[in-house]
Coordinates of C-alpha atoms and ligand atoms in Angstrom, one line a residue:
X475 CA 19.0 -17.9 22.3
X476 CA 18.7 -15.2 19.8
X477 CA 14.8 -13.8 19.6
X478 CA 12.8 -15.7 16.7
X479 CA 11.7 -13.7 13.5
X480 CA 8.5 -15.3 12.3
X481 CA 6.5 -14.6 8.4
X482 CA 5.1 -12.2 7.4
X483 CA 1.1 -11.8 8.0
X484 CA -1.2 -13.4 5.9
X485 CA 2.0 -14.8 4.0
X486 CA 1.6 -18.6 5.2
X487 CA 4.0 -21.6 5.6
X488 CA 2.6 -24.5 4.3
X489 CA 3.6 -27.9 5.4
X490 CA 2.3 -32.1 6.4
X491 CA -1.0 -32.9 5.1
X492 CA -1.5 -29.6 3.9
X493 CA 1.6 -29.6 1.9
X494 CA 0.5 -32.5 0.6
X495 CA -3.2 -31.8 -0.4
X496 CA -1.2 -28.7 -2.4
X497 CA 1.2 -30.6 -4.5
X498 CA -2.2 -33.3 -5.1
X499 CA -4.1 -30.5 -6.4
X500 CA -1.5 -29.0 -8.1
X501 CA -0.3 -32.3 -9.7
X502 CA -4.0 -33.3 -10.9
X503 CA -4.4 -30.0 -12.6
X504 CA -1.4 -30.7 -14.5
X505 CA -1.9 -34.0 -15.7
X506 CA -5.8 -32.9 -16.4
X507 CA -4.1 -29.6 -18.6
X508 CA -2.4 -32.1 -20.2
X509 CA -4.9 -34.6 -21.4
X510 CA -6.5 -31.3 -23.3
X511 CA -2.9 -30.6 -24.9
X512 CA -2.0 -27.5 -22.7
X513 CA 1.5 -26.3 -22.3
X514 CA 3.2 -25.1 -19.3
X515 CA 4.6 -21.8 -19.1
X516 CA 6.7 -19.9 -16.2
X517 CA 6.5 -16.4 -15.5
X518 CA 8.2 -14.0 -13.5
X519 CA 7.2 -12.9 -9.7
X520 CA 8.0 -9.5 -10.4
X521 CA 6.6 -6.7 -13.1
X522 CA 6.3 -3.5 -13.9
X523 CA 3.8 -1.6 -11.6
X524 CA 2.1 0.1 -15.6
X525 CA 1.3 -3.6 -16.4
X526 CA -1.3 -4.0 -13.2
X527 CA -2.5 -0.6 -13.7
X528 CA -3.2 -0.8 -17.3
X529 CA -4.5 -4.4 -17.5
X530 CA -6.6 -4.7 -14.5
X531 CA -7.8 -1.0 -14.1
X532 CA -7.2 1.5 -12.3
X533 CA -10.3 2.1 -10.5
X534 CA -10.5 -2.3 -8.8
X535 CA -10.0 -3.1 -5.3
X536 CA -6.3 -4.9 -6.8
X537 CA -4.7 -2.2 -8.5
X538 CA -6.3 1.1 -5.7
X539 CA -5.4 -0.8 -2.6
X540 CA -4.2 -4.2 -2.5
X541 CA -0.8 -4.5 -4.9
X542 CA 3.0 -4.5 -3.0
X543 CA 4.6 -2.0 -5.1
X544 CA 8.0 -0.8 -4.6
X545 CA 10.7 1.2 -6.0
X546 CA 13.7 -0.7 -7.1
X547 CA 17.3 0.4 -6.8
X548 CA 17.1 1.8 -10.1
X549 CA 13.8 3.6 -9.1
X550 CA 12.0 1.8 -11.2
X551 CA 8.2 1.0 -9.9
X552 CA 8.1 -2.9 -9.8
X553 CA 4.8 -4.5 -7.9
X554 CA 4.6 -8.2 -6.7
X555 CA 1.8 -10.1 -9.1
X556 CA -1.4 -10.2 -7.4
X557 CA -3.1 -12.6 -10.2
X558 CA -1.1 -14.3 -13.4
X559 CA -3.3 -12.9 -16.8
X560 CA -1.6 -9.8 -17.0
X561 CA 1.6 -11.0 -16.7
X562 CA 1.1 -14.2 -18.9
X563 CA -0.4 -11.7 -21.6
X564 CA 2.7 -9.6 -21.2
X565 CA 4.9 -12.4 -22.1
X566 CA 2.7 -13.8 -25.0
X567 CA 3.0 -10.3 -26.9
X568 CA 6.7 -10.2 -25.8
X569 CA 7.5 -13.8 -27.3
X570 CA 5.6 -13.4 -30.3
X571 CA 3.7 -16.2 -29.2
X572 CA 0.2 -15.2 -30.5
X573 CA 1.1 -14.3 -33.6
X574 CA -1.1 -16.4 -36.0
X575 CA -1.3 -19.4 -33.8
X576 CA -3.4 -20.2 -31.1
X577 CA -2.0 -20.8 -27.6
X578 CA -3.1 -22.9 -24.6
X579 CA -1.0 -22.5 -21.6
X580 CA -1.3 -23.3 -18.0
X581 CA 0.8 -22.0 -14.8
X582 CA 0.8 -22.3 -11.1
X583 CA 2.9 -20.2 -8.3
X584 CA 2.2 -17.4 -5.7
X585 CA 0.3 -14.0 -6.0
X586 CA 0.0 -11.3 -3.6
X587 CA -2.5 -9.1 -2.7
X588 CA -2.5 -6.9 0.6
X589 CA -6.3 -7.9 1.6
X590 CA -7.1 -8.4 5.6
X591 CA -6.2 -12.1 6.0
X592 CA -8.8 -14.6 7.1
X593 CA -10.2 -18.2 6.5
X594 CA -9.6 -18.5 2.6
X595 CA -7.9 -14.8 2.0
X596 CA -4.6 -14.7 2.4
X597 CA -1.5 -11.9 1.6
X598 CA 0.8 -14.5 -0.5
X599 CA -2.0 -17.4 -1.8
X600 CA -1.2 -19.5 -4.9
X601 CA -3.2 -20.1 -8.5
X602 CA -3.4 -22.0 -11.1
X603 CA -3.9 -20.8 -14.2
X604 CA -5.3 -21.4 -17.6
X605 CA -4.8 -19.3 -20.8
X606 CA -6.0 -20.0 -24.2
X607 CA -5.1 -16.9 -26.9
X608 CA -6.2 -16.8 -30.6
X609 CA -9.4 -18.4 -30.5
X610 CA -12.6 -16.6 -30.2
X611 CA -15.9 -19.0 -30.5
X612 CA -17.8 -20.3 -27.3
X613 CA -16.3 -24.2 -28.0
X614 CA -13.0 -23.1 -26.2
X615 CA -15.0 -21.4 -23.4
X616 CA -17.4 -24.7 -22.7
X617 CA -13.6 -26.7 -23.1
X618 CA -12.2 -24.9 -20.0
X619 CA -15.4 -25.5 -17.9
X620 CA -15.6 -29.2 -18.7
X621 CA -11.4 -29.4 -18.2
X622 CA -12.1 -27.6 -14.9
X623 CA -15.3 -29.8 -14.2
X624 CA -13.0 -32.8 -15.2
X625 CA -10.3 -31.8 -12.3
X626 CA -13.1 -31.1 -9.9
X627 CA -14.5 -35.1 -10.9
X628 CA -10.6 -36.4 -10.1
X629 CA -10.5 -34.2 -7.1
X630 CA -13.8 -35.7 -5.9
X631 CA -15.8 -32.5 -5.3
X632 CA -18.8 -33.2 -6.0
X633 CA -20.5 -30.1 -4.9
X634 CA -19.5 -27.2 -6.7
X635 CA -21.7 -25.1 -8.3
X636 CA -20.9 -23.3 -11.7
X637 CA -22.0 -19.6 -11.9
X638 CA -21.7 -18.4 -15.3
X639 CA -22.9 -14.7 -16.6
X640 CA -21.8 -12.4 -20.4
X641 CA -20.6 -9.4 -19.9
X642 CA -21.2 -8.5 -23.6
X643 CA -18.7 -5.9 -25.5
X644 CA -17.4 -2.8 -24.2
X645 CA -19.7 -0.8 -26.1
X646 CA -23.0 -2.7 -24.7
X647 CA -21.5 -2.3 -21.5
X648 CA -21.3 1.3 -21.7
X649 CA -24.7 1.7 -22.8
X650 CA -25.6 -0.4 -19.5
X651 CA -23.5 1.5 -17.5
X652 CA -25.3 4.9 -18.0
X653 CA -28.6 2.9 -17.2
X654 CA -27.3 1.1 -14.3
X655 CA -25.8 4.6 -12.9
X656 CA -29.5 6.4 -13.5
X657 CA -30.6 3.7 -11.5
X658 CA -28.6 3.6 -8.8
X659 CA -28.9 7.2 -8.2
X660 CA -32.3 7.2 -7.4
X661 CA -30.7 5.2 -4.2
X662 CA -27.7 7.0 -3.0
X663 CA -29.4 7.9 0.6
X664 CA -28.9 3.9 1.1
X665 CA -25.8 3.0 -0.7
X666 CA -22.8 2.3 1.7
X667 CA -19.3 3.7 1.1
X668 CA -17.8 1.3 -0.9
X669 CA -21.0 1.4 -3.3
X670 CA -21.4 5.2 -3.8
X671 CA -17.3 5.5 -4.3
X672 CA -17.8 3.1 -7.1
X673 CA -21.0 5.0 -8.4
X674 CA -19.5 6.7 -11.0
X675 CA -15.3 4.8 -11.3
X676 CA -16.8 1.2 -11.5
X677 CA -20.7 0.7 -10.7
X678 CA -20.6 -2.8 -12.0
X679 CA -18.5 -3.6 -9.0
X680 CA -21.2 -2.7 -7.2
X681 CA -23.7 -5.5 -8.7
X682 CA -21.5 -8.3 -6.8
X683 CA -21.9 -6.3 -3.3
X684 CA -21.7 -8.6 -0.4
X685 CA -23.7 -6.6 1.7
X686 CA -26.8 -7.8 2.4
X687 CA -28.3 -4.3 2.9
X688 CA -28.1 -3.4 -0.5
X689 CA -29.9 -6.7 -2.2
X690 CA -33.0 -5.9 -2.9
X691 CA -31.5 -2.5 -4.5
X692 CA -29.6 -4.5 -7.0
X693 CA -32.0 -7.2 -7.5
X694 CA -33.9 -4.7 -8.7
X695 CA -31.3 -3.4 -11.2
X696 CA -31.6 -3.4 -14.8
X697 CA -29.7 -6.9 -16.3
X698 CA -27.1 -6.4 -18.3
X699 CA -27.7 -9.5 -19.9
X700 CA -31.0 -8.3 -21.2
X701 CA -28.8 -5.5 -22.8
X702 CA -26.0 -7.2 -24.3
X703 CA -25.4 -6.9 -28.5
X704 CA -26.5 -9.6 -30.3
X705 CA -23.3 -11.1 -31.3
X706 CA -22.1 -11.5 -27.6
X707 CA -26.0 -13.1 -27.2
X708 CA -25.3 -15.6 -29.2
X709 CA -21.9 -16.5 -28.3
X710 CA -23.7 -16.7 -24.6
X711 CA -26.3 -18.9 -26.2
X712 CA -23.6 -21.6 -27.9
X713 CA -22.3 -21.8 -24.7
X714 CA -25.1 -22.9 -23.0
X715 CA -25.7 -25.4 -25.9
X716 CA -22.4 -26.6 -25.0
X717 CA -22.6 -27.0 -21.9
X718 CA -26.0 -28.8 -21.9
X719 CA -24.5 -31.4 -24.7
X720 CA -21.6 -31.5 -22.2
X721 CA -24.2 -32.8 -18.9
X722 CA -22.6 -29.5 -17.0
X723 CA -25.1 -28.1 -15.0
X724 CA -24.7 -24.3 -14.5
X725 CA -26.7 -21.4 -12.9
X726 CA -26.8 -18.2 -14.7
X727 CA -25.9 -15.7 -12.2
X728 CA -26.8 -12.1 -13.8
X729 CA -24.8 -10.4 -11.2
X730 CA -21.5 -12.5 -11.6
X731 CA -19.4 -9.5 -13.1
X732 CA -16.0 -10.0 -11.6
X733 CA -13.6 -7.8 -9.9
X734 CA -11.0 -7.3 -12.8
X735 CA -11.7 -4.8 -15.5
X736 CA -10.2 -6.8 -18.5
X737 CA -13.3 -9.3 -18.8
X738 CA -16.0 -9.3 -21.9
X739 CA -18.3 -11.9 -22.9
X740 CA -18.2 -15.2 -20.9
X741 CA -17.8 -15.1 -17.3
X742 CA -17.5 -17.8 -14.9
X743 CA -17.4 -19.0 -11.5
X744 CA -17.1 -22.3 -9.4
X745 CA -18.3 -21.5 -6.1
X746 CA -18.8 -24.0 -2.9
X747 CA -20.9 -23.1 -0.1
X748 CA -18.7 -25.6 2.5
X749 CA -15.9 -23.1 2.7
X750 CA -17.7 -19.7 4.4
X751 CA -17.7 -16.9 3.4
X752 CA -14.9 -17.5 0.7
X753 CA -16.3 -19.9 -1.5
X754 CA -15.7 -19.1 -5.2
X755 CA -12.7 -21.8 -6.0
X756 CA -12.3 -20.9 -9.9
X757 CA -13.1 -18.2 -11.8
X758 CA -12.2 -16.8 -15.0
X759 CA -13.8 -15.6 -18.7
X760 CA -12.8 -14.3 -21.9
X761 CA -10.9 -10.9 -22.0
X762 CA -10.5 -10.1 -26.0
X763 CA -9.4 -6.8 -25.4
X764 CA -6.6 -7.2 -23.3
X765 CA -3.7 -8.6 -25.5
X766 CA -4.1 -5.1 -27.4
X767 CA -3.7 -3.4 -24.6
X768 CA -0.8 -4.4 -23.2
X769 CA 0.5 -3.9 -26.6
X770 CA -0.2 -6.9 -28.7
X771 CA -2.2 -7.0 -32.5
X772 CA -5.9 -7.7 -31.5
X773 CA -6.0 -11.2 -30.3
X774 CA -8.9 -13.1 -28.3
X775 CA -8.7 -14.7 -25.1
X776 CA -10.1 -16.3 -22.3
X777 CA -8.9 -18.1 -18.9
X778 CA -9.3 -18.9 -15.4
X779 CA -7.7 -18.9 -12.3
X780 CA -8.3 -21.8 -9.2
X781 CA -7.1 -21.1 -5.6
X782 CA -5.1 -23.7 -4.5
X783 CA -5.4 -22.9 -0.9
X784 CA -9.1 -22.9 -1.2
X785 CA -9.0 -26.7 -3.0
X786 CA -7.1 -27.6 -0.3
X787 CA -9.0 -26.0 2.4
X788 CA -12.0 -28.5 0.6
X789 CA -9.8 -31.5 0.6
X790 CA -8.6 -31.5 3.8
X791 CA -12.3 -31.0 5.0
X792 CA -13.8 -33.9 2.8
X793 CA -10.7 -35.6 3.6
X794 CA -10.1 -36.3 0.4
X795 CA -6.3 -36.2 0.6
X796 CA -4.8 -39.5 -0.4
X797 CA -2.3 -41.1 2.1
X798 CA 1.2 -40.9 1.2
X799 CA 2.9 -44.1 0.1
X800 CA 4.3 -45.6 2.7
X801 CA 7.9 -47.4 1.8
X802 CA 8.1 -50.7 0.9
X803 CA 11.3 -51.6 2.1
X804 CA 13.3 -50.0 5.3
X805 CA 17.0 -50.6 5.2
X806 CA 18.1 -51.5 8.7
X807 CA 22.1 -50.7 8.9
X808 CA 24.0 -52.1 12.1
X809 CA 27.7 -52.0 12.8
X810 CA 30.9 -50.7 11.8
X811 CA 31.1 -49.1 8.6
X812 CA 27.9 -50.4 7.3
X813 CA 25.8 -47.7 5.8
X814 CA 28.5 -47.7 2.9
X815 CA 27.6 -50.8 1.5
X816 CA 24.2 -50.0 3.1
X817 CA 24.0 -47.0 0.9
X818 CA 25.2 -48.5 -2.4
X819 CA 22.3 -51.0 -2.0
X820 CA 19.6 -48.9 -1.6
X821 CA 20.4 -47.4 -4.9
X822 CA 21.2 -50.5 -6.8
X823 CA 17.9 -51.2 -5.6
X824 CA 16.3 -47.8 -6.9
X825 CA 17.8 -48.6 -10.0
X826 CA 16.9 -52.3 -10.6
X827 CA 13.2 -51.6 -9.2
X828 CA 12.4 -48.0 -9.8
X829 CA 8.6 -48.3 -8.5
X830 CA 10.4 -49.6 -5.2
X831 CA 9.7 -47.3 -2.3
X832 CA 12.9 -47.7 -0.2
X833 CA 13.4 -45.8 2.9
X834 CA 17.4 -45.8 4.3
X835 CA 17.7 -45.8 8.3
X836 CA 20.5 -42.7 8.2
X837 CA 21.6 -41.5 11.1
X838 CA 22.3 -45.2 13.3
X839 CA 20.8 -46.3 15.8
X840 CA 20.6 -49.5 17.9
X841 CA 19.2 -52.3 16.2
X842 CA 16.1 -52.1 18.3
X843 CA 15.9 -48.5 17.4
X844 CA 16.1 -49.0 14.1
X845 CA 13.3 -51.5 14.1
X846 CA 11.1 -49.3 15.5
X847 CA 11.3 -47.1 13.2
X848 CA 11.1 -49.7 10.4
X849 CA 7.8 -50.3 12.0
X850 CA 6.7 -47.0 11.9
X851 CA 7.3 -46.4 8.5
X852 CA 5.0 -48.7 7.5
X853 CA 6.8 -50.6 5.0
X854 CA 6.5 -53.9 4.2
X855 CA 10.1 -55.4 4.8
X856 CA 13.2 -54.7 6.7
X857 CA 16.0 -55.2 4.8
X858 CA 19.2 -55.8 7.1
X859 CA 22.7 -55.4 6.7
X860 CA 25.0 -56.3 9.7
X861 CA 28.8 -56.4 9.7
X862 CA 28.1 -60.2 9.1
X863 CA 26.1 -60.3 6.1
X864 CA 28.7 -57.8 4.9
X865 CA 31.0 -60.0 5.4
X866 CA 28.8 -63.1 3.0
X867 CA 27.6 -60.5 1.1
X868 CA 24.3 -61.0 1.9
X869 CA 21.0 -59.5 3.5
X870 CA 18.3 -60.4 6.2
X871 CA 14.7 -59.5 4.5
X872 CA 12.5 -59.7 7.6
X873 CA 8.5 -59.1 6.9
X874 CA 7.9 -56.4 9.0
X875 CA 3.8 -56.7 8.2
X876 CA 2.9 -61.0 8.3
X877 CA 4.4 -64.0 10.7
X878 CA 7.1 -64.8 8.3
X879 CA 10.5 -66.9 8.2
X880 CA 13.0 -64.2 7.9
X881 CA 15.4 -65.0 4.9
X882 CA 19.1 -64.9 4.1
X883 CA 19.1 -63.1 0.5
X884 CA 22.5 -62.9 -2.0
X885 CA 22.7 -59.3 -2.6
X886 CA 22.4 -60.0 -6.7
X887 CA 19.6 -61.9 -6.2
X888 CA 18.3 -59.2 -4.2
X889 CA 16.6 -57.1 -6.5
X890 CA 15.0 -59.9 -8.1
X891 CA 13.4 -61.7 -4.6
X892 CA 11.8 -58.4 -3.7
X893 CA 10.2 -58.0 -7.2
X894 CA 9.0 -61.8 -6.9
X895 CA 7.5 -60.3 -3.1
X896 CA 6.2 -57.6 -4.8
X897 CA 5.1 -58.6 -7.7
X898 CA 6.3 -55.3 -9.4
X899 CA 6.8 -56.7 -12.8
Ligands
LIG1609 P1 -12.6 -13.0 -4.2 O1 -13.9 -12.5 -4.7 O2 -12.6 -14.2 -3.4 O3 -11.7 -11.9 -3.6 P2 -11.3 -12.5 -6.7 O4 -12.3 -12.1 -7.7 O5 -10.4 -11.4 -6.1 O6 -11.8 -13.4 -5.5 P3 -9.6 -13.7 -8.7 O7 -8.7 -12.5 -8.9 O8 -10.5 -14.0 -9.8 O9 -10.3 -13.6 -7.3 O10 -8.7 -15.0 -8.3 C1 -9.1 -16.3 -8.7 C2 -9.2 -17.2 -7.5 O11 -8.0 -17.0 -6.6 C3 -10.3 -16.8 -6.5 O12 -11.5 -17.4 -6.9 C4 -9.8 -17.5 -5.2 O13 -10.1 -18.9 -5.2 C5 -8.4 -17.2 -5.3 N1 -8.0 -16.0 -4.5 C6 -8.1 -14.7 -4.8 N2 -7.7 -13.9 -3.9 C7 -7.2 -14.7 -2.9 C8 -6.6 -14.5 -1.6 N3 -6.4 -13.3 -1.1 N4 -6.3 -15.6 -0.8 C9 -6.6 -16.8 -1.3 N5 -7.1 -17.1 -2.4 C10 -7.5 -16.1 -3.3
LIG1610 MG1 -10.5 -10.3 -4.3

């Protein structure tokens, strides 16, 4: 046997129950994006290395030591997308799509970021994301929270916990800057590594320090919320109104700053405590500045991203995963020649009854076999074809679930005796 190749590390197959707890959150989010009137959009896997580097900054954990960037053929710098904004921004400027009209879009699909794998961090994960461009005022912020907080209600996670923070404008935030710097300095004997390398490329990273060494130190920092400009105080204020007409509970978390340099004004994060030590499931906020960066005439927006894997990871916990339908009818095909017929029939079936689950046995089998796995499956009848009822053009419908006569069914009355058993219409 040749040796086996296996993936990649941190770069996950995903499969059963899992698989299936995916595509539910996946599928909920869509449905929920499109109660609000959100449009779907598909971008590529692949950009151009500048785009990362000029819309999430230089100087973040992403873009210094996380991206897979390569050279293609053509020796261009291309880089895998480690999150979706940049890259959904890129294409709204490309497509002329912000251009005096406002924009809500939604997207899901792989990113990839080369972090050290664990429980909730993986090298290929997958988001879904929300962008809305062209609108400014807090009402479209508090709508994404309460669309998220309306997917979180369908989900049945009940325990999340919203963390919300402003970052203000650039300018207030350089003001801060200098002020949270001066402060900081007075401690670098007891800042760790990653701390005093951000001192002076991005100290407000430094605020959102896991190490628990360094609390008290920040804690003790000057809030930059208590130094934001007035407009981006009031904006933060109409959100809170918002949210309290809303019944959203929220925690103001003055040290929520975010790992991405593009954010201003509203930030946000859902967080959960049940996962470990990786427990924000959503974040997101408003980036105004970006779509003129990458190119674009000055246009607001603000979005979030959820980690699917880390929904999942919740689901499967809370077990919260619905079952997958089980097949309402197994087709059991014994004897020479009979899955042709066999086969037609299953999809006159489909086609008269399209709610109908029905499961073909391909593949043979004894007829014992095959009623095994009828069993199995969990459906509620075994539909049988034998070279005899061929030959009457007929079927056997057996209840596979109650003490039942078995009957000897017409196959054009077929369709209409299993919607009579099933009440489908
Ligand atoms: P974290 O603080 O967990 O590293 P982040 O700030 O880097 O998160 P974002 O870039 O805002 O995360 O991505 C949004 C969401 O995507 C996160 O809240 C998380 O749920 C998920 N996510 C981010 N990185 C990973 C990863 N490496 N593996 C799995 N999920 C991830
Ligand atoms: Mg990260």
């Amino acid at each position: 046997m040749a040796e086996q190749i296996s993936a990649i590390r941190g770069m996950n197959d995903i499969f059963g129950t899992d698989a299936q707890a995916f595509d539910y959150v996946i599928n909920t989010a869509q449905s929920t994006l499109a109660q609000y009137g959100y449009q779907s959009i598909r971008l590529p896997l692949v950009e151009k290395t500048e785009l990362f580097a000029r819309s999430i900054g230089e100087v973040t954990d992403i873009v210094e030591k996380e991206m897979y960037t390569f050279n293609d053929r053509n020796n261009e710098s291309l880089t895998l997308r480690p999150e979706g904004t940049a890259g959904c921004v890129r294409a709204v400027v490309q497509n002329g799509l912000a251009h005096n009209q406002v924009q809500k879009l939604f997207y899901s699909g792989p990113m990839f970021r080369y972090e050290r794998p664990q429980k909730g961090r993986y090298r290929q994960f997958h988001q879904f994301g929300v962008e809305v461009f062209g609108l400014s005022s807090a009402d479209i912020d508090a709508e994404l929270i309460v669309l998220s907080a309306r997917l979180w209600e369908k989900l049945g996670l009940d325990t999340l916990e919203l963390q919300i923070n402003s970052l203000g404008s650039q300018a207030a935030r350089q003001v801060y800057r200098e002020l949270l710097v001066n402060y900081l300095s007075q401690f670098i004997a007891q800042l760790d590594e990653d701390s005093l390398r951000r001192l002076h490329t991005n100290p407000l990273r430094i605020l959102d320090s896991k190490n628990p060494d360094l609390r008290a130190i920040i804690d003790g920092a000057p809030k930059l919320l208590e130094h934001l400009d007035d407009e981006s105080s009031t904006h933060f204020e109409q959100l809170k109104t918002h949210l309290d007409d809303l019944g959203i509970e929220y925690v103001v978390n003055p040290n929520l700053v975010r790992g991405l340099d593009y954010y201003n004004r509203t930030v946000f994060e859902w967080v959960t405590t049940e996962l470990g030590a990786q427990g924000t499931v959503c974040a997101g906020g408003r980036y105004d500045g970006l779509v003129e960066q990458i190119g674009g005439k000055p246009t607001p927006a603000v979005g979030f991203a959820m980690g699917i894997e880390r929904l999942t990871a919740l689901l499967m916990d809370k077990q919260l995963v619905p079952a997958q339908a089980t097949p309402d009818v197994y087709m059991v095909l014994v004897g020479q020649d009979v899955e042709r017929p066999g086969l037609v029939m299953a999809e006159m079936l489909r086609d008269a009854l399209p709610t109908l689950n029905v499961q073909m046995n391909c593949g043979g089998g004894s007829f014992k076999s095959q009623f095994k796995k009828a069993d199995k499956s969990g459906a509620m009848f075994a539909v049988v074809l034998g070279e005899q009822e061929v030959a009457k053009q007929r079927a056997i419908v057996k209840s596979l679930r109650i003490e039942a006569e078995q009957q000897s069914v017409g196959w054009s009355e077929l369709a209409g005796y299993l919607n009579t058993q099933f009440n489908l219409s």
